[in-house]
Amino acid sequence: MSFLELYLLLLKGTATAFAGLASLPVIQDALVTHRHVLTAEQLNEAVVITRSTPGPVGLWVVSAGYFAAGVSGAIAGWLAMITPALLVIPTVHFAGRRMKHPRVRAILETVVIASAGLLLAAAIPLGREALTDPVTIAIGVAGLVLLLTTKIEVAWIILGAAIVAMGADTVGLLYYLT
């Protein structure tokens, strides 16, 4: 896969949600389902690795590019991650003056609803790939409950889930439950 082709595929995804997780279904469809450049597990790893580190939300696109094509893929991912932001800045400046207009508000509300739908579409395949046994399902449910009912930072929930998973693996719990 050429640098330009990878960049355009990643850009197609990042342009839908500015490299947020809502762009995941588009990139998964392009790189995992159709082109088979990445496995679902590699894409899941790219998301998990970058979500547990500080920095922009869209860094997972850089990791996906790296998994697909090494350093040049990471550069393509980085360019795809920043291009929408560079294009949106003048647009937001223009629209900012017209935020009270009903059509502009309707467009923004539509974008928010579409992004929520894309996030849900991204969560389902990731969940299928990651939730493979009773322990991971329990960790996932506990994490979701904590996320929805408390104000604990996501990074702490991820860290706690990792510690519980490593502890379960250490004591051999996964071996007995699978």
Coordinates of C-alpha atoms in Angstrom, one line a residue:
M1 CA 0.0 0.0 0.0
S2 CA 1.4 3.3 -1.0
F3 CA 1.9 6.3 1.4
L4 CA -0.7 8.3 -0.4
E5 CA -3.2 5.5 -0.4
L6 CA -2.8 4.9 3.3
Y7 CA -3.0 8.7 4.0
L8 CA -6.2 9.0 2.0
L9 CA -7.8 6.0 3.7
L10 CA -6.9 7.4 7.2
L11 CA -8.0 10.9 6.2
K12 CA -11.3 9.5 5.1
G13 CA -11.8 8.2 8.7
T14 CA -10.3 11.2 10.5
A15 CA -12.4 13.7 8.5
T16 CA -15.6 12.0 9.8
A17 CA -14.7 12.6 13.5
F18 CA -11.5 14.6 13.6
A19 CA -9.5 11.4 14.5
G20 CA -11.7 10.7 17.5
L21 CA -13.0 7.2 18.2
A22 CA -16.0 7.9 16.0
S23 CA -13.7 7.5 13.0
L24 CA -12.9 4.0 14.0
P25 CA -15.6 2.2 12.0
V26 CA -14.5 3.9 8.8
I27 CA -10.8 3.1 9.4
Q28 CA -11.6 -0.5 10.5
D29 CA -13.7 -1.0 7.3
A30 CA -10.9 0.3 5.1
L31 CA -7.8 -1.3 6.8
V32 CA -9.1 -4.5 8.4
T33 CA -12.2 -5.6 6.5
H34 CA -11.4 -4.6 2.9
R35 CA -7.6 -4.2 2.5
H36 CA -6.5 -6.6 5.3
V37 CA -3.5 -4.4 6.1
L38 CA -4.3 -4.7 9.9
T39 CA -6.0 -7.3 12.0
A40 CA -8.8 -6.4 14.3
E41 CA -6.5 -7.2 17.2
Q42 CA -3.8 -4.8 15.9
L43 CA -6.4 -2.0 15.5
N44 CA -7.7 -2.7 19.0
E45 CA -4.1 -2.5 20.3
A46 CA -3.6 0.8 18.6
V47 CA -6.6 2.2 20.3
V48 CA -5.9 0.8 23.7
I49 CA -2.2 1.8 23.7
T50 CA -2.9 5.4 22.8
R51 CA -6.0 5.8 25.0
S52 CA -3.9 4.8 28.0
T53 CA -1.3 7.5 27.3
P54 CA -1.4 11.2 27.6
G55 CA -1.9 13.2 24.5
P56 CA -4.4 13.9 21.7
V57 CA -7.3 11.4 21.3
G58 CA -6.4 10.8 17.7
L59 CA -3.0 9.3 18.3
W60 CA -4.5 5.9 17.7
V61 CA -4.6 6.8 14.0
V62 CA -0.8 7.3 14.1
S63 CA -0.4 3.9 15.8
A64 CA -2.7 2.3 13.2
G65 CA -0.6 3.8 10.4
Y66 CA 2.5 2.5 12.1
F67 CA 1.1 -1.0 12.4
A68 CA 0.1 -0.9 8.7
A69 CA 3.3 0.5 7.2
G70 CA 6.0 1.3 9.8
V71 CA 7.4 4.8 10.2
S72 CA 6.0 6.0 6.8
G73 CA 2.6 4.7 7.9
A74 CA 2.9 6.6 11.2
I75 CA 3.7 9.8 9.3
A76 CA 0.7 9.2 7.0
G77 CA -1.5 8.7 10.2
W78 CA -0.1 11.9 11.7
L79 CA -0.9 13.9 8.6
A80 CA -4.3 12.4 8.4
M81 CA -4.9 13.2 12.1
I82 CA -4.0 16.9 11.7
T83 CA -5.4 17.7 8.3
P84 CA -9.1 17.9 9.4
A85 CA -8.2 20.3 12.2
L86 CA -6.3 22.5 9.8
L87 CA -9.3 22.6 7.5
V88 CA -11.8 23.2 10.3
I89 CA -10.1 26.2 11.9
P90 CA -11.2 28.7 9.2
T91 CA -14.6 27.0 9.0
V92 CA -15.2 27.4 12.7
H93 CA -14.1 31.0 12.6
F94 CA -16.6 31.6 9.8
A95 CA -19.4 29.7 11.6
G96 CA -18.6 31.1 15.0
R97 CA -20.2 34.4 14.1
R98 CA -23.4 32.6 13.0
M99 CA -23.8 30.1 15.9
K100 CA -27.2 31.5 16.8
H101 CA -28.6 30.9 13.3
P102 CA -31.1 28.0 13.4
R103 CA -29.5 26.2 10.3
V104 CA -26.0 26.3 11.8
R105 CA -27.3 25.0 15.1
A106 CA -29.2 22.2 13.3
I107 CA -26.1 21.2 11.4
L108 CA -24.0 21.1 14.6
E109 CA -26.7 19.0 16.4
T110 CA -26.7 16.6 13.4
V111 CA -22.9 16.2 13.6
V112 CA -23.1 15.4 17.3
I113 CA -25.8 12.8 16.8
A114 CA -23.9 11.2 13.9
S115 CA -20.7 11.1 16.0
A116 CA -22.5 9.3 18.8
G117 CA -23.8 6.7 16.3
L118 CA -20.3 6.2 14.9
L119 CA -18.9 5.8 18.5
L120 CA -21.4 3.1 19.2
A121 CA -20.6 1.4 15.9
A122 CA -16.9 1.5 16.9
A123 CA -17.5 0.1 20.3
I124 CA -19.4 -3.1 19.2
P125 CA -16.5 -4.6 17.1
L126 CA -13.9 -3.6 19.7
G127 CA -16.0 -5.3 22.4
R128 CA -16.4 -8.5 20.4
E129 CA -12.6 -8.6 19.9
A130 CA -11.7 -7.8 23.5
L131 CA -14.4 -9.5 25.6
T132 CA -13.4 -13.2 25.1
D133 CA -13.8 -14.8 28.5
P134 CA -15.7 -14.3 31.8
V135 CA -12.9 -12.3 33.3
T136 CA -12.6 -9.8 30.5
I137 CA -16.4 -9.5 30.4
A138 CA -16.6 -8.8 34.1
I139 CA -13.8 -6.2 33.8
G140 CA -15.6 -4.6 30.9
V141 CA -18.9 -4.4 32.7
A142 CA -17.2 -3.1 35.9
G143 CA -15.4 -0.5 33.8
L144 CA -18.6 0.6 32.1
V145 CA -20.5 0.9 35.4
L146 CA -17.6 3.0 36.9
L147 CA -17.5 5.2 33.8
L148 CA -21.3 5.8 33.9
T149 CA -21.8 6.2 37.6
T150 CA -18.7 7.9 38.9
K151 CA -16.4 10.8 37.9
I152 CA -13.3 8.6 37.9
E153 CA -10.9 9.5 35.1
V154 CA -10.9 7.0 32.2
A155 CA -7.1 6.5 32.6
W156 CA -7.6 5.2 36.2
I157 CA -10.3 2.8 35.1
I158 CA -8.0 1.5 32.4
L159 CA -5.2 1.1 34.9
G160 CA -7.4 -0.7 37.3
A161 CA -8.7 -3.0 34.6
A162 CA -5.1 -3.8 33.6
I163 CA -4.1 -4.6 37.1
V164 CA -7.1 -6.8 37.6
A165 CA -6.5 -8.6 34.3
M166 CA -2.8 -9.2 35.2
G167 CA -3.7 -10.4 38.6
A168 CA -6.3 -12.8 37.2
D169 CA -3.7 -14.1 34.7
T170 CA -1.0 -14.4 37.4
V171 CA -3.3 -16.6 39.6
G172 CA -4.3 -18.6 36.6
L173 CA -8.0 -17.6 36.8
L174 CA -8.2 -17.3 33.0
Y175 CA -7.0 -20.9 32.6
Y176 CA -9.7 -22.3 34.9
L177 CA -12.5 -20.2 33.4
T178 CA -11.8 -20.9 29.7

